Structure formats: C-alpha cells, structure tokens
Short mmCIF file of C-alpha atoms and ligand atoms in Angstrom, two decimals:
data_model
loop_
_atom_site.label_atom_id
_atom_site.label_comp_id
_atom_site.label_asym_id
_atom_site.label_seq_id
_atom_site.Cartn_x
_atom_site.Cartn_y
_atom_site.Cartn_z
CA MET A 77 -17.61 29.55 -21.05
CA GLU A 78 -14.45 27.69 -22.17
CA ILE A 79 -12.40 26.15 -19.39
CA GLN A 80 -9.05 24.66 -20.35
CA PHE A 81 -7.67 21.66 -18.51
CA LEU A 82 -4.43 23.53 -17.93
CA ASN A 83 -3.71 27.24 -18.24
CA PHE A 84 -0.34 28.97 -17.76
CA LYS A 85 -1.78 32.47 -17.59
CA TYR A 86 -0.83 33.08 -13.97
CA THR A 87 2.25 30.90 -13.75
CA ASN A 88 4.10 31.73 -16.97
CA SER A 89 2.46 34.70 -18.69
CA THR A 90 2.73 37.01 -15.67
CA LEU A 91 6.43 36.18 -15.34
CA LYS A 92 7.25 36.87 -19.01
CA LYS A 93 9.29 39.99 -18.24
CA HIS A 94 11.50 38.12 -15.79
CA PHE A 95 12.00 35.25 -18.22
CA ARG A 96 12.97 37.66 -21.00
CA LYS A 97 15.51 39.46 -18.86
CA LYS A 98 17.11 36.22 -17.65
CA LEU A 99 17.28 34.83 -21.16
CA LEU A 100 19.01 37.97 -22.49
CA ASP A 101 21.44 37.97 -19.54
CA LEU A 102 22.42 34.40 -20.34
CA VAL A 103 22.93 35.16 -24.02
CA LYS A 104 25.13 38.06 -23.00
CA LEU A 105 27.18 35.75 -20.77
CA ASN A 106 27.17 32.91 -23.30
CA GLN A 107 26.59 30.57 -20.41
CA TYR A 108 24.39 27.63 -21.38
CA ILE A 109 25.47 24.43 -19.60
CA LEU A 110 26.31 23.74 -15.92
CA GLY A 111 26.82 27.37 -14.93
CA ASN A 112 25.64 29.56 -12.09
CA GLU A 113 21.92 29.26 -12.76
CA THR A 114 22.01 25.46 -12.48
CA PHE A 115 24.28 25.65 -9.44
CA ASN A 116 21.88 28.11 -7.78
CA PHE A 117 18.80 26.14 -8.70
CA GLU A 118 20.30 22.96 -7.28
CA ASN A 119 20.95 24.76 -4.00
CA ASN A 120 17.51 26.35 -3.96
CA TYR A 121 15.68 23.13 -4.73
CA ALA A 122 17.75 21.17 -2.17
CA GLN A 123 16.73 23.77 0.39
CA PHE A 124 13.08 23.53 -0.66
CA SER A 125 13.29 19.73 -0.38
CA ASN A 126 15.11 19.80 2.94
CA THR A 127 17.90 17.61 1.51
CA LYS A 128 21.66 18.10 1.45
CA PHE A 129 21.95 17.71 -2.30
CA CYS A 130 20.04 18.30 -5.51
CA ILE A 131 21.28 17.36 -8.96
CA GLY A 132 19.56 18.97 -11.94
CA VAL A 133 18.92 16.60 -14.84
CA SER A 134 17.30 16.50 -18.26
CA ASN A 135 13.79 15.26 -17.29
CA GLY A 136 11.86 13.10 -14.84
CA LEU A 137 12.38 9.80 -16.64
CA ASP A 138 16.15 10.36 -16.69
CA ALA A 139 16.01 11.38 -13.01
CA LEU A 140 14.40 8.02 -12.16
CA PHE A 141 16.84 6.12 -14.36
CA LEU A 142 19.91 7.85 -12.89
CA SER A 143 18.61 7.25 -9.36
CA LEU A 144 18.35 3.50 -9.99
CA LYS A 145 21.67 3.45 -11.84
CA ALA A 146 23.48 5.22 -9.00
CA LEU A 147 22.07 2.65 -6.55
CA ASN A 148 23.72 0.00 -8.72
CA ILE A 149 20.43 -1.67 -9.63
CA ASN A 150 21.25 -4.37 -12.18
CA PRO A 151 19.42 -6.32 -14.88
CA GLY A 152 17.17 -8.92 -13.26
CA ASP A 153 16.83 -7.04 -9.97
CA GLU A 154 13.24 -6.56 -8.85
CA ILE A 155 11.80 -3.15 -8.06
CA ILE A 156 8.47 -2.73 -6.28
CA VAL A 157 6.27 -0.14 -7.96
CA PRO A 158 2.56 0.76 -7.85
CA SER A 159 0.38 -0.85 -10.55
CA ASN A 160 -1.37 2.46 -11.33
CA THR A 161 1.51 4.84 -12.01
CA TYR A 162 2.44 6.93 -15.04
CA ILE A 163 4.40 4.87 -17.56
CA ALA A 164 7.68 6.78 -16.94
CA THR A 165 8.13 5.17 -13.51
CA VAL A 166 8.05 1.71 -15.05
CA LEU A 167 10.09 2.66 -18.12
CA ALA A 168 12.96 3.80 -15.89
CA ILE A 169 13.04 0.33 -14.31
CA SER A 170 12.95 -1.36 -17.71
CA ARG A 171 15.74 0.83 -19.08
CA ILE A 172 18.02 -0.64 -16.41
CA GLY A 173 16.87 -4.13 -17.38
CA ALA A 174 15.36 -4.54 -13.92
CA VAL A 175 11.93 -6.09 -13.35
CA PRO A 176 8.91 -4.06 -12.22
CA VAL A 177 6.94 -5.87 -9.52
CA PHE A 178 3.50 -4.29 -9.32
CA VAL A 179 1.72 -3.65 -6.04
CA GLU A 180 -1.89 -2.50 -6.08
CA PRO A 181 -2.85 0.94 -4.76
CA ASP A 182 -5.08 1.73 -1.81
CA ILE A 183 -8.55 2.29 -3.25
CA LYS A 184 -9.01 5.40 -1.08
CA THR A 185 -5.79 7.32 -1.75
CA TYR A 186 -4.70 5.77 -5.09
CA ASN A 187 -1.17 5.48 -3.67
CA ILE A 188 0.71 2.18 -3.26
CA ASN A 189 -0.84 0.10 -0.48
CA PRO A 190 1.92 -0.48 2.10
CA ASN A 191 0.09 -3.54 3.46
CA LEU A 192 0.56 -5.35 0.15
CA ILE A 193 4.28 -4.70 -0.26
CA GLU A 194 5.82 -7.39 1.93
CA GLU A 195 4.15 -10.31 0.16
CA LYS A 196 5.86 -9.20 -3.07
CA ILE A 197 9.38 -9.11 -1.66
CA THR A 198 11.71 -11.87 -2.91
CA LYS A 199 15.45 -12.54 -2.79
CA LYS A 200 15.79 -10.46 -5.94
CA THR A 201 14.02 -7.37 -4.61
CA ARG A 202 16.38 -4.41 -4.37
CA ALA A 203 14.22 -1.31 -4.01
CA ILE A 204 10.77 0.16 -3.46
CA LEU A 205 9.71 2.94 -5.83
CA PRO A 206 6.67 4.70 -4.32
CA VAL A 207 4.92 7.33 -6.47
CA HIS A 208 3.22 10.27 -4.78
CA LEU A 209 0.37 10.13 -7.26
CA TYR A 210 -1.70 13.19 -8.23
CA GLY A 211 0.06 15.25 -5.52
CA GLN A 212 -0.63 13.22 -2.39
CA SER A 213 2.23 11.86 -0.32
CA CYS A 214 2.44 8.08 0.09
CA GLU A 215 2.47 6.60 3.58
CA MET A 216 6.22 7.02 3.76
CA LYS A 217 6.66 6.04 7.41
CA LYS A 218 5.25 2.58 6.74
CA ILE A 219 7.18 2.22 3.49
CA MET A 220 10.50 3.20 5.08
CA LYS A 221 9.91 0.72 7.89
CA ILE A 222 9.37 -2.14 5.42
CA ALA A 223 12.44 -1.08 3.42
CA LYS A 224 14.60 -1.02 6.54
CA LYS A 225 13.36 -4.42 7.71
CA HIS A 226 14.19 -6.05 4.36
CA ASN A 227 17.30 -4.02 3.61
CA LEU A 228 15.82 -2.39 0.49
CA LYS A 229 16.56 0.99 -1.08
CA VAL A 230 13.80 3.56 -1.55
CA VAL A 231 13.47 5.85 -4.57
CA GLU A 232 10.57 8.30 -4.42
CA ASP A 233 8.90 9.35 -7.66
CA ASN A 234 8.09 12.91 -6.68
CA ALA A 235 7.17 14.19 -10.15
CA GLN A 236 3.60 15.06 -9.16
CA SER A 237 3.91 16.25 -5.59
CA GLN A 238 6.64 18.83 -5.09
CA GLY A 239 5.85 20.36 -1.70
CA SER A 240 3.70 17.57 -0.24
CA PHE A 241 4.30 16.20 3.26
CA CYS A 242 3.98 13.03 5.29
CA TYR A 243 4.28 13.55 9.06
CA ASN A 244 5.60 17.06 8.34
CA LYS A 245 8.50 15.63 6.34
CA ILE A 246 8.53 16.79 2.74
CA THR A 247 8.31 14.37 -0.20
CA GLY A 248 11.61 13.93 -1.97
CA SER A 249 13.46 13.79 1.34
CA TRP A 250 12.44 10.32 2.56
CA GLY A 251 14.10 7.89 0.16
CA ASP A 252 17.78 7.14 -0.44
CA VAL A 253 17.58 9.05 -3.68
CA ASN A 254 14.50 10.73 -5.16
CA ALA A 255 13.44 11.84 -8.60
CA THR A 256 11.24 14.68 -9.76
CA SER A 257 10.15 16.22 -13.05
CA PHE A 258 9.75 19.82 -14.12
CA TYR A 259 7.73 18.98 -17.23
CA PRO A 260 5.80 22.21 -18.00
CA GLY A 261 2.50 20.94 -16.56
CA LYS A 262 3.92 19.82 -13.19
CA ASN A 263 3.38 21.92 -10.05
CA LEU A 264 6.85 23.33 -10.64
CA GLY A 265 7.23 23.34 -14.41
CA ALA A 266 10.06 24.54 -16.63
CA LEU A 267 9.49 25.99 -20.09
CA GLY A 268 10.58 22.71 -21.62
CA ASP A 269 11.91 19.41 -20.32
CA ALA A 270 13.73 19.34 -16.99
CA GLY A 271 14.08 17.23 -13.86
CA ALA A 272 16.05 16.77 -10.65
CA ILE A 273 17.25 14.28 -8.08
CA THR A 274 17.38 14.95 -4.33
CA THR A 275 19.43 13.00 -1.80
CA ASN A 276 21.21 13.29 1.54
CA ASN A 277 23.84 10.78 0.46
CA LYS A 278 27.23 12.28 -0.39
CA TYR A 279 28.37 9.29 -2.43
CA LEU A 280 25.16 9.17 -4.50
CA ASN A 281 25.35 12.91 -5.10
CA LYS A 282 28.84 12.56 -6.57
CA GLU A 283 27.96 9.47 -8.55
CA ILE A 284 24.88 11.07 -10.15
CA ARG A 285 26.76 14.29 -10.95
CA MET A 286 29.30 12.19 -12.78
CA LEU A 287 26.78 9.99 -14.59
CA ARG A 288 24.66 12.90 -15.87
CA ASN A 289 27.77 14.50 -17.40
CA TYR A 290 29.47 11.78 -19.49
CA GLY A 291 30.78 9.93 -16.42
CA SER A 292 33.25 12.73 -16.00
CA LYS A 293 34.42 14.65 -12.92
CA LYS A 294 37.13 16.51 -14.80
CA LYS A 295 36.52 17.65 -18.36
CA TYR A 296 37.77 15.11 -20.94
CA TYR A 297 38.55 12.50 -18.25
CA ASN A 298 35.87 9.82 -18.08
CA ASP A 299 35.70 7.48 -15.11
CA LYS A 300 32.35 5.86 -15.90
CA LEU A 301 30.24 5.02 -18.93
CA GLY A 302 28.07 8.09 -18.45
CA TYR A 303 25.25 9.92 -20.17
CA ASN A 304 24.36 13.39 -21.27
CA MET A 305 21.44 14.04 -18.93
CA ARG A 306 22.15 17.59 -17.77
CA LEU A 307 19.71 20.32 -16.82
CA ASP A 308 20.55 23.39 -18.91
CA GLU A 309 21.12 26.96 -17.80
CA ILE A 310 18.08 28.49 -19.44
CA GLN A 311 15.66 26.04 -17.82
CA SER A 312 17.48 26.44 -14.50
CA ALA A 313 17.08 30.21 -14.73
CA PHE A 314 13.34 29.90 -15.39
CA LEU A 315 13.00 27.39 -12.57
CA ASN A 316 14.83 29.70 -10.17
CA ILE A 317 12.24 32.37 -10.89
CA LYS A 318 9.27 30.02 -10.57
CA LEU A 319 10.45 28.19 -7.44
CA ASN A 320 9.76 31.39 -5.47
CA TYR A 321 6.05 30.94 -6.19
CA LEU A 322 5.69 27.19 -5.73
CA LYS A 323 4.33 27.30 -2.16
CA LYS A 324 1.84 30.01 -3.08
CA TRP A 325 0.72 28.09 -6.17
CA ASN A 326 0.35 24.85 -4.20
CA ALA A 327 -1.78 26.69 -1.62
CA GLU A 328 -3.94 27.95 -4.46
CA ARG A 329 -4.41 24.43 -5.81
CA GLN A 330 -5.44 23.31 -2.31
CA LYS A 331 -7.99 26.13 -2.12
CA ILE A 332 -9.48 25.11 -5.46
CA ALA A 333 -9.62 21.48 -4.29
CA ILE A 334 -11.64 22.54 -1.23
CA TRP A 335 -14.10 24.35 -3.51
CA TYR A 336 -14.48 21.21 -5.62
CA ASP A 337 -14.82 19.03 -2.50
CA GLU A 338 -17.60 21.20 -1.13
CA LEU A 339 -19.48 21.63 -4.39
CA LEU A 340 -19.26 17.96 -5.43
CA SER A 341 -19.68 16.22 -2.07
CA GLY A 342 -23.47 16.03 -2.42
CA ILE A 343 -23.36 13.96 -5.60
CA ASP A 344 -23.67 10.28 -4.69
CA GLU A 345 -22.41 9.01 -8.04
CA ILE A 346 -19.06 10.75 -7.61
CA ILE A 347 -16.08 9.83 -5.47
CA ILE A 348 -13.94 12.83 -4.54
CA PRO A 349 -10.24 12.62 -3.51
CA LYS A 350 -9.52 11.40 0.01
CA ILE A 351 -6.43 12.23 1.99
CA GLU A 352 -4.62 9.83 4.29
CA GLU A 353 -4.12 10.94 7.88
CA ASN A 354 -0.72 12.58 8.36
CA CYS A 355 -0.31 13.07 4.61
CA THR A 356 -0.88 16.21 2.53
CA HIS A 357 -1.97 16.75 -1.07
CA VAL A 358 -0.76 19.46 -3.46
CA TYR A 359 -3.30 18.57 -6.16
CA HIS A 360 -1.15 18.26 -9.23
CA LEU A 361 -4.41 16.72 -10.41
CA TYR A 362 -7.93 16.77 -9.00
CA VAL A 363 -9.21 13.30 -9.86
CA ILE A 364 -12.81 12.22 -9.32
CA ARG A 365 -14.19 8.76 -9.94
CA THR A 366 -17.51 7.72 -11.43
CA LYS A 367 -18.99 4.71 -13.20
CA LYS A 368 -20.24 6.93 -16.03
CA ARG A 369 -16.80 8.41 -16.61
CA ASP A 370 -16.79 8.46 -20.42
CA GLU A 371 -20.31 9.91 -20.66
CA LEU A 372 -19.50 12.59 -18.10
CA ALA A 373 -16.26 13.55 -19.89
CA LYS A 374 -18.17 13.87 -23.15
CA TYR A 375 -20.92 15.96 -21.55
CA LEU A 376 -18.40 18.32 -19.95
CA ASN A 377 -16.51 18.65 -23.21
CA VAL A 378 -19.69 19.64 -25.07
CA ASN A 379 -20.19 22.28 -22.38
CA GLY A 380 -16.72 23.78 -22.91
CA ILE A 381 -14.97 22.03 -20.02
CA GLN A 382 -11.79 20.13 -20.83
CA THR A 383 -10.98 17.04 -18.77
CA LEU A 384 -8.31 14.34 -19.05
CA ILE A 385 -7.92 10.73 -17.92
CA HIS A 386 -4.91 9.83 -15.76
CA TYR A 387 -4.40 7.19 -16.95
CA PRO A 388 -6.60 5.26 -19.39
CA VAL A 389 -4.38 2.14 -19.56
CA PRO A 390 -2.35 0.86 -16.59
CA PRO A 391 1.30 -0.07 -17.35
CA HIS A 392 0.77 -3.85 -17.17
CA LEU A 393 -1.77 -3.67 -20.04
CA GLN A 394 0.29 -1.37 -22.29
CA LYS A 395 1.45 -2.82 -25.61
CA CYS A 396 5.10 -2.11 -24.75
CA TYR A 397 4.76 -4.43 -21.72
CA LYS A 398 3.34 -7.39 -23.57
CA PHE A 399 6.52 -9.28 -22.67
CA LEU A 400 5.54 -9.20 -19.01
CA ASN A 401 2.67 -11.54 -19.95
CA CYS A 402 0.11 -9.76 -17.80
CA LYS A 403 -3.57 -10.02 -18.60
CA LYS A 404 -6.74 -8.13 -17.84
CA GLY A 405 -7.76 -8.79 -14.25
CA ASP A 406 -4.20 -9.18 -12.91
CA TYR A 407 -4.34 -5.81 -11.13
CA PRO A 408 -8.05 -5.15 -10.68
CA ILE A 409 -7.72 -1.96 -8.61
CA ALA A 410 -5.40 -0.32 -11.16
CA GLU A 411 -7.82 -1.37 -13.89
CA LEU A 412 -10.83 -0.04 -11.99
CA LEU A 413 -9.07 3.31 -11.55
CA ALA A 414 -8.21 3.41 -15.25
CA ASN A 415 -11.88 2.89 -16.11
CA THR A 416 -13.45 5.32 -13.62
CA SER A 417 -11.01 8.22 -13.07
CA LEU A 418 -11.52 11.69 -14.49
CA SER A 419 -9.25 14.70 -13.90
CA LEU A 420 -10.98 18.07 -13.65
CA PRO A 421 -9.28 21.37 -14.51
CA ILE A 422 -7.02 22.66 -11.72
CA TRP A 423 -4.37 25.39 -12.04
CA PRO A 424 -3.30 28.47 -10.11
CA GLY A 425 -5.66 31.25 -11.17
CA LEU A 426 -8.72 29.07 -11.74
CA ASP A 427 -11.38 31.15 -10.00
CA PHE A 428 -14.44 30.22 -7.96
CA ALA A 429 -16.89 31.15 -10.72
CA LYS A 430 -15.30 28.62 -13.06
CA VAL A 431 -15.15 25.89 -10.42
CA LYS A 432 -18.81 26.51 -9.62
CA PHE A 433 -19.67 26.39 -13.32
CA ILE A 434 -17.92 23.01 -13.63
CA ALA A 435 -19.60 21.64 -10.48
CA ASN A 436 -23.01 22.80 -11.68
CA LYS A 437 -22.55 21.08 -15.02
CA ILE A 438 -21.58 17.87 -13.23
CA LYS A 439 -24.68 18.14 -11.02
CA LYS A 440 -26.83 18.71 -14.08
CA PHE A 441 -25.39 15.62 -15.73
CA TYR A 442 -26.56 13.44 -12.85
CA ILE A 443 -30.08 14.85 -12.59
C1 PLP B 516 5.77 13.40 -15.32
C2 PLP B 516 6.10 12.17 -14.61
C3 PLP B 516 7.30 11.49 -14.81
C4 PLP B 516 8.24 11.77 -15.93
O1 PLP B 516 8.69 13.06 -16.05
P1 PLP B 516 9.20 13.60 -17.48
O2 PLP B 516 9.91 14.86 -17.10
O3 PLP B 516 8.02 13.82 -18.34
O4 PLP B 516 10.15 12.59 -18.03
C5 PLP B 516 7.58 10.39 -14.00
N1 PLP B 516 6.71 9.97 -13.08
C6 PLP B 516 5.54 10.58 -12.86
C7 PLP B 516 4.63 10.05 -11.80
C8 PLP B 516 5.18 11.68 -13.64
O5 PLP B 516 3.99 12.27 -13.43
#
C-alpha cells in the first residue's frame, strides 16, 4: 500500500468537469481580473466567515502583510506572535519592518498560550497575531480580552483553520482584520496561489481594497502607494465551486481524526492532538508527537506511508532571522515541538482501511 501525505482525488479530480466549464466560460468572457467571480467569492467567503467584508488577495502572506499595513503598523512596532508558527506569519511582520515578539505555545494545544502574552506587552506593542495552528482555534475569548485591556489590534492568521470555532464564533471573525490562505493544500485550496482577508470594519475594507489594487479606487488615479496583490478571476471561480464543499470536507477530516485518535490512543509513546474546551479543530494537519520522531518517520516511509514535519525549524532559529540574535533554548516549547512533531496523512477521501493500516504500522514500530 502507498499512502500519500496529501491527495486531491476527491477534492479536485471529482470537480474537474466544473473547473473546465468555468475556465472556458471565463475565456469566452475575457474576464480575468476583479470581475464577477471575485466579487461573488468575496461575498460567499464573507458569508461563510460571518463577517461583513471579504477581500480576495494574491496569497496568505500578502493577506497578512496587507492586514498589518491597513492597521498602519509601522517599522519598529512590536507584534506578538506564537514562537511555533509557519514562517509566513513572521515574514509578514518583517516585511512591514515591525518586530516579531515571540510567545510560547501551550504544550497541549500547540496554540499561543494566552497566559504568557501580557508579560511580553511593552509600550511599542501594537497588535497580537494569533495563529490557529493545524486547524484548531486559539483561545480567542482570552486573547480578545487582553487586546482590549491593552488597546491592541488583533489579526488572526486563519490559513490553517477555515471553518473552526471558538465559543461557536468562527475563526476569521474575531480579530480587527484577519488573513487566510487558499494555497492548494489548505482546507479550502485554490488551484494555485490565493488568499483573502475578512473584517467587519468598513474603513479597513476600503483601505485594503485600495492597497491590493495599486492604491487606486478609480482606475489610473492612485491615492496610496499600493501593490498588485489581487485574487484573480480563475482562482475565484475555482474557489466558488470548492467553497460549497468545505463544511463537508472539514467534517470528513474530523471523522478521520477520530479514527486516528481511537486507533493510536493505546500507544504510550505517542501524544495525540488535544482540543481546548470551547474550541474546535478542522484538522488541516493531524500532528502526533513522539521522542522517536525521525525513526518513526523513516519506518513509515519504508512502509509506503508519507509523513511530513510541521515544522522542523522554528522561526527564531531560521537563518533568515539570524539578525534577531536568538539562540537555541530561547523558546524551548517551540523547539521541543519542532523535534517531536510528525504529521500523518489526512485528506478528504482517506478511508478507514488506510487509517487502520497506518495505525497498525505505528503500533508495530513500538513493539
Ligand atoms: C499557508 C500559511 C500561510 C501563508 O499562506 P501562502 O498562501 O502560502 O502565502 C500563512 N500562515 C500559515 C499559518 C500558513 O499555514
């Protein structure tokens, strides 16, 4: 048996006919940039996110950057961010010239630990950037309370958890302005690069619309030094088709996660994902932890099972962040996660037989 880490058989291949038709329609219309498909997708995704506005953009990194830019974050401002996130979250902060201030995650949920945020707040702190890592919502109630108390903005990084909830309020609707990614492998993935921003703020909506399109409200009149960070029509069209299935696909991921939980719970050497009370998980990734991570990954690979590590090096130890002068041991929880985490295959369509096969191989490894 060969089990891929990610497989688009049920999400993309079965929708091929619809993609083809949409693509040919668009070619017939010669409509490629900021047309009806993008307009419709923005409305559909705003509705999904329970926000007033959605702005389609080029990718998740640009979505984060534009969110910070629209909030008027300036060079030297400090942004609170988890120490164990994907590099894009931190790169968006650096692109502004702002300073990432790392806060360690909760060892149970792998999301930013709200109890450690306040001690990192200084006069320069402007915003908190929580990341709903692997698909689980952060403890947004606590985070919003801290932000309010200290007059800070909140930008959610919702790239991995479209459709997750905290206290029945969907991720991407808590912060002042929130970023997501439709990178092909995300729970809602385009057929190329794409991203979006959600907000309830009328001013920020206008500002971001302008910034993503050359700083222009009216063609050839430029009010701001803007960017070209638009979501294009073809990706919008594909996303409109796929958005109809997102809830169903998330439910399928959750079903697979329960299978894994049940099959793996008897193995002492393995830590399975834990969910915070009042939070939900849409399992963008199913991440286990074990001391023998590298050996297990190798063993599974030999047995035809692909796994990945999210992420092998935390941002503060990346070469590109040498200038932050961090050293090994500065963020021990992030480093522990980097050394012990292993992501198992999870995708809509992964059936019980395959999950059982994977679990049995893991059991065999520990005998
Ligand atoms: C994927 C991802 C991003 C970046 O999205 P891109 O579309 O690849 O630029 C940002 N943050 C997190 C947590 C991600 O997983």
